mmCIF file of C-alpha atoms in Angstrom:
data_model
loop_
_atom_site.group_PDB
_atom_site.id
_atom_site.type_symbol
_atom_site.label_atom_id
_atom_site.label_comp_id
_atom_site.label_asym_id
_atom_site.label_seq_id
_atom_site.Cartn_x
_atom_site.Cartn_y
_atom_site.Cartn_z
ATOM 1 C CA MET A 1 -0.016 -0.010 -0.137
ATOM 2 C CA ASN A 2 1.615 3.312 -1.035
ATOM 3 C CA ASN A 3 0.955 6.677 0.693
ATOM 4 C CA THR A 4 -1.891 7.610 -1.792
ATOM 5 C CA ASP A 5 -3.630 4.380 -0.914
ATOM 6 C CA SER A 6 -2.970 4.781 2.833
ATOM 7 C CA GLY A 7 -4.244 8.429 2.798
ATOM 8 C CA LYS A 8 -7.501 7.302 0.891
ATOM 9 C CA GLN A 9 -8.031 4.548 3.587
ATOM 10 C CA ALA A 10 -7.517 7.180 6.337
ATOM 11 C CA HIS A 11 -10.028 9.459 4.802
ATOM 12 C CA LEU A 12 -12.621 6.617 4.324
ATOM 13 C CA ALA A 13 -12.125 5.440 7.977
ATOM 14 C CA LYS A 14 -12.719 9.054 9.195
ATOM 15 C CA ILE A 15 -15.683 9.637 7.083
ATOM 16 C CA GLN A 16 -17.169 6.134 7.972
ATOM 17 C CA ALA A 17 -16.502 6.922 11.855
ATOM 18 C CA SER A 18 -18.186 10.315 11.773
ATOM 19 C CA LEU A 19 -21.180 9.151 9.754
ATOM 20 C CA ILE A 20 -21.684 6.387 12.177
ATOM 21 C CA GLY A 21 -21.399 9.059 15.055
ATOM 22 C CA HIS A 22 -24.065 11.406 13.326
ATOM 23 C CA GLY A 23 -26.351 8.337 12.687
ATOM 24 C CA ALA A 24 -26.224 7.344 16.214
ATOM 25 C CA LEU A 25 -26.877 10.877 17.447
ATOM 26 C CA VAL A 26 -29.749 11.176 15.163
ATOM 27 C CA ILE A 27 -31.159 7.935 16.595
ATOM 28 C CA LEU A 28 -30.677 9.169 20.069
ATOM 29 C CA VAL A 29 -32.730 12.444 19.252
ATOM 30 C CA ALA A 30 -35.348 10.110 17.718
ATOM 31 C CA LEU A 31 -35.562 8.089 20.733
ATOM 32 C CA ILE A 32 -36.037 11.239 22.778
ATOM 33 C CA ALA A 33 -38.903 12.058 20.304
ATOM 34 C CA GLY A 34 -40.266 8.489 21.149
ATOM 35 C CA VAL A 35 -40.380 9.332 25.074
ATOM 36 C CA MET A 36 -42.269 12.584 23.990
ATOM 37 C CA LEU A 37 -44.616 10.448 21.936
ATOM 38 C CA GLY A 38 -45.318 8.373 25.299
ATOM 39 C CA PHE A 39 -45.863 11.398 27.200
ATOM 40 C CA SER A 40 -48.235 12.817 24.420
ATOM 41 C CA LEU A 41 -50.282 9.593 24.420
ATOM 42 C CA VAL A 42 -50.714 9.567 28.067
ATOM 43 C CA GLU A 43 -51.190 13.504 28.278
ATOM 44 C CA GLY A 44 -48.484 14.143 30.678
ATOM 45 C CA ILE A 45 -45.115 13.040 32.299
ATOM 46 C CA ARG A 46 -45.775 9.958 33.781
ATOM 47 C CA LEU A 47 -42.809 7.765 34.951
ATOM 48 C CA TRP A 48 -44.396 5.549 37.499
ATOM 49 C CA PRO A 49 -43.936 5.540 40.426
ATOM 50 C CA ILE A 50 -41.468 8.623 40.419
ATOM 51 C CA LEU A 51 -43.552 11.267 38.587
ATOM 52 C CA ASP A 52 -47.260 11.917 37.552
ATOM 53 C CA ILE A 53 -47.740 15.142 36.098
ATOM 54 C CA SER A 54 -50.800 15.797 33.896
ATOM 55 C CA MET A 55 -50.061 18.336 31.150
ATOM 56 C CA ALA A 56 -50.469 19.067 27.750
ATOM 57 C CA ILE A 57 -47.347 18.146 25.478
ATOM 58 C CA PRO A 58 -46.519 20.319 22.749
ATOM 59 C CA GLY A 59 -46.896 19.029 19.125
ATOM 60 C CA SER A 60 -49.132 15.861 18.330
ATOM 61 C CA ASP A 61 -49.214 12.210 18.674
ATOM 62 C CA HIS A 62 -48.718 12.100 14.621
ATOM 63 C CA GLY A 63 -45.898 14.435 14.842
ATOM 64 C CA TRP A 64 -44.062 12.624 17.583
ATOM 65 C CA LYS A 65 -44.589 9.440 15.933
ATOM 66 C CA VAL A 66 -43.069 10.734 12.785
ATOM 67 C CA ALA A 67 -40.040 12.330 14.564
ATOM 68 C CA HIS A 68 -39.489 8.991 16.463
ATOM 69 C CA SER A 69 -39.775 6.459 13.675
ATOM 70 C CA GLY A 70 -38.446 8.863 10.730
ATOM 71 C CA GLY A 71 -35.472 10.042 12.856
ATOM 72 C CA ILE A 72 -34.536 6.317 13.604
ATOM 73 C CA MET A 73 -34.725 5.485 9.605
ATOM 74 C CA ASN A 74 -32.600 8.454 8.981
ATOM 75 C CA GLY A 75 -29.964 7.426 11.578
ATOM 76 C CA ILE A 76 -30.137 3.924 10.128
ATOM 77 C CA LEU A 77 -29.654 5.253 6.731
ATOM 78 C CA VAL A 78 -26.436 7.224 7.504
ATOM 79 C CA ILE A 79 -24.888 4.129 9.240
ATOM 80 C CA VAL A 80 -25.789 1.932 6.297
ATOM 81 C CA VAL A 81 -24.139 4.524 3.889
ATOM 82 C CA ALA A 82 -20.979 4.711 6.246
ATOM 83 C CA ILE A 83 -20.970 0.989 6.120
ATOM 84 C CA SER A 84 -21.504 0.720 2.382
ATOM 85 C CA LEU A 85 -18.591 3.210 1.541
ATOM 86 C CA SER A 86 -15.842 0.490 1.900
ATOM 87 C CA ARG A 87 -17.585 -1.487 -0.637
ATOM 88 C CA ILE A 88 -17.547 1.002 -3.545
ATOM 89 C CA THR A 89 -14.848 2.857 -5.343
ATOM 90 C CA LEU A 90 -14.980 6.491 -4.666
ATOM 91 C CA SER A 91 -12.386 9.358 -4.615
ATOM 92 C CA ASN A 92 -11.694 11.267 -1.899
ATOM 93 C CA THR A 93 -13.570 14.321 -3.100
ATOM 94 C CA GLN A 94 -16.757 12.001 -3.555
ATOM 95 C CA LEU A 95 -16.253 10.634 -0.094
ATOM 96 C CA SER A 96 -16.496 14.136 1.300
ATOM 97 C CA TRP A 97 -19.476 14.937 -0.899
ATOM 98 C CA ILE A 98 -21.210 11.804 0.263
ATOM 99 C CA TYR A 99 -20.292 12.571 3.874
ATOM 100 C CA TRP A 100 -21.858 16.308 3.659
ATOM 101 C CA LEU A 101 -24.832 15.138 1.810
ATOM 102 C CA PHE A 102 -25.811 12.488 4.165
ATOM 103 C CA VAL A 103 -25.065 14.628 7.172
ATOM 104 C CA CYS A 104 -27.360 17.164 5.828
ATOM 105 C CA THR A 105 -29.910 14.642 5.115
ATOM 106 C CA ALA A 106 -29.935 13.302 8.598
ATOM 107 C CA TRP A 107 -30.081 16.535 10.442
ATOM 108 C CA GLY A 108 -32.074 18.356 7.869
ATOM 109 C CA ASN A 109 -34.916 15.712 8.355
ATOM 110 C CA THR A 110 -34.543 15.838 11.980
ATOM 111 C CA ILE A 111 -35.085 19.433 12.039
ATOM 112 C CA PHE A 112 -37.994 18.980 9.858
ATOM 113 C CA TYR A 113 -39.752 16.484 11.870
ATOM 114 C CA TRP A 114 -39.242 18.319 15.142
ATOM 115 C CA PHE A 115 -40.363 21.780 13.738
ATOM 116 C CA GLY A 116 -43.125 20.188 11.605
ATOM 117 C CA ASN A 117 -44.482 18.780 14.801
ATOM 118 C CA PHE A 118 -44.740 22.115 16.460
ATOM 119 C CA SER A 119 -46.196 23.918 13.413
ATOM 120 C CA MET A 120 -49.687 24.181 12.484
ATOM 121 C CA ASN A 121 -49.190 23.020 8.700
ATOM 122 C CA ARG A 122 -46.844 20.250 9.563
ATOM 123 C CA GLY A 123 -44.083 22.085 8.034
ATOM 124 C CA LEU A 124 -45.215 21.272 4.517
ATOM 125 C CA SER A 125 -45.258 24.621 3.124
ATOM 126 C CA VAL A 126 -44.401 28.190 4.275
ATOM 127 C CA VAL A 127 -47.983 29.395 3.871
ATOM 128 C CA ALA A 128 -51.403 27.622 4.903
ATOM 129 C CA ASN A 129 -52.125 24.273 3.499
ATOM 130 C CA ARG A 130 -54.864 21.504 4.226
ATOM 131 C CA PHE A 131 -53.307 20.795 7.653
ATOM 132 C CA GLY A 132 -53.246 24.476 8.814
ATOM 133 C CA GLU A 133 -51.997 28.120 8.887
ATOM 134 C CA GLY A 134 -48.191 28.861 8.111
ATOM 135 C CA ASP A 135 -46.183 29.620 11.026
ATOM 136 C CA ILE A 136 -42.498 30.267 11.979
ATOM 137 C CA TYR A 137 -42.235 26.501 12.948
ATOM 138 C CA GLY A 138 -43.593 25.339 9.547
ATOM 139 C CA ALA A 139 -41.601 27.864 7.622
ATOM 140 C CA ILE A 140 -38.235 26.599 9.226
ATOM 141 C CA ALA A 141 -39.133 23.054 8.840
ATOM 142 C CA TYR A 142 -40.090 23.552 5.085
ATOM 143 C CA ILE A 143 -37.073 25.951 4.338
ATOM 144 C CA VAL A 144 -34.685 23.144 5.753
ATOM 145 C CA VAL A 145 -36.065 20.353 4.157
ATOM 146 C CA ALA A 146 -36.659 21.565 0.709
ATOM 147 C CA PRO A 147 -32.839 21.692 -0.215
ATOM 148 C CA VAL A 148 -32.361 18.477 1.857
ATOM 149 C CA MET A 149 -34.667 16.484 -0.562
ATOM 150 C CA VAL A 150 -32.360 17.539 -3.510
ATOM 151 C CA LEU A 151 -29.073 16.761 -1.579
ATOM 152 C CA THR A 152 -30.557 13.388 -0.565
ATOM 153 C CA ILE A 153 -31.436 12.542 -4.315
ATOM 154 C CA ILE A 154 -27.849 13.644 -5.222
ATOM 155 C CA GLY A 155 -26.102 11.535 -2.684
ATOM 156 C CA CYS A 156 -28.355 8.464 -3.602
ATOM 157 C CA ALA A 157 -27.439 9.000 -7.357
ATOM 158 C CA MET A 158 -23.847 9.041 -6.519
ATOM 159 C CA LEU A 159 -24.069 5.806 -4.610
ATOM 160 C CA ILE A 160 -26.178 4.321 -7.245
ATOM 161 C CA LYS A 161 -23.866 5.339 -10.027
ATOM 162 C CA ALA A 162 -20.638 3.935 -7.915
ATOM 163 C CA GLY A 163 -22.329 0.815 -6.933
ATOM 164 C CA PHE A 164 -23.590 -0.317 -10.345
ATOM 165 C CA LYS A 165 -20.030 0.797 -11.972
ATOM 166 C CA ASP A 166 -18.353 -1.344 -9.276
ATOM 167 C CA ALA A 167 -20.832 -4.427 -10.086
ATOM 168 C CA GLN A 168 -19.892 -3.985 -13.728
ATOM 169 C CA LYS A 169 -16.269 -4.495 -13.009
ATOM 170 C CA ALA A 170 -16.709 -7.390 -10.572
ATOM 171 C CA PRO A 171 -15.628 -10.830 -11.871
#
C-alpha cells in the first residue's frame, strides 16, 4: 500500500466513523422523540412511581410518531451509507461529498420532523395548506427540508452510480 492508498484509507475511515457517530446521534434524538410520543399519548409526564404530572405535551401524537420513526430510519440510513462506503470505489472528493450530503440529510430531516411537529401545517409549506396555517415553525421546517430533498437525491445518485459501476467491473 502506497501513501496515496493509505491516505485514501484514512480518509475513508474518518468519514465512516463520523457518519456512524452522526447516525447514532440522530437515533438518540429520535429516541427522545419516542419518549415525547409516550408522554403525548398519556397526556403528561408519567414515570411511575416517580412522576405523574398531567399536562399538555406540545406537538401532536402523529408528529412525535413521525419524529421518532423517521429519525430512527434516518440514523440507520446514515450508518448503512457509512458501512457501504468501503464496498464501492469513490475518490476522496466523492467521499467528502457523500459525507456532507448524508449529514445534511440526517440533520435536515431531524429539524423538519421536530419543527414540523410544532407547526400548524406540519412544515409542509411556508404558507397555509390543508393541515393548517403557516407559522414560523412550519417555515423553518420547510425551508430546511426543501434543499435536503435535493441533496439526498444527489447522494443516492452518487451511490447508485458507484455501486453499479463497481458491479460491472466485478468478476
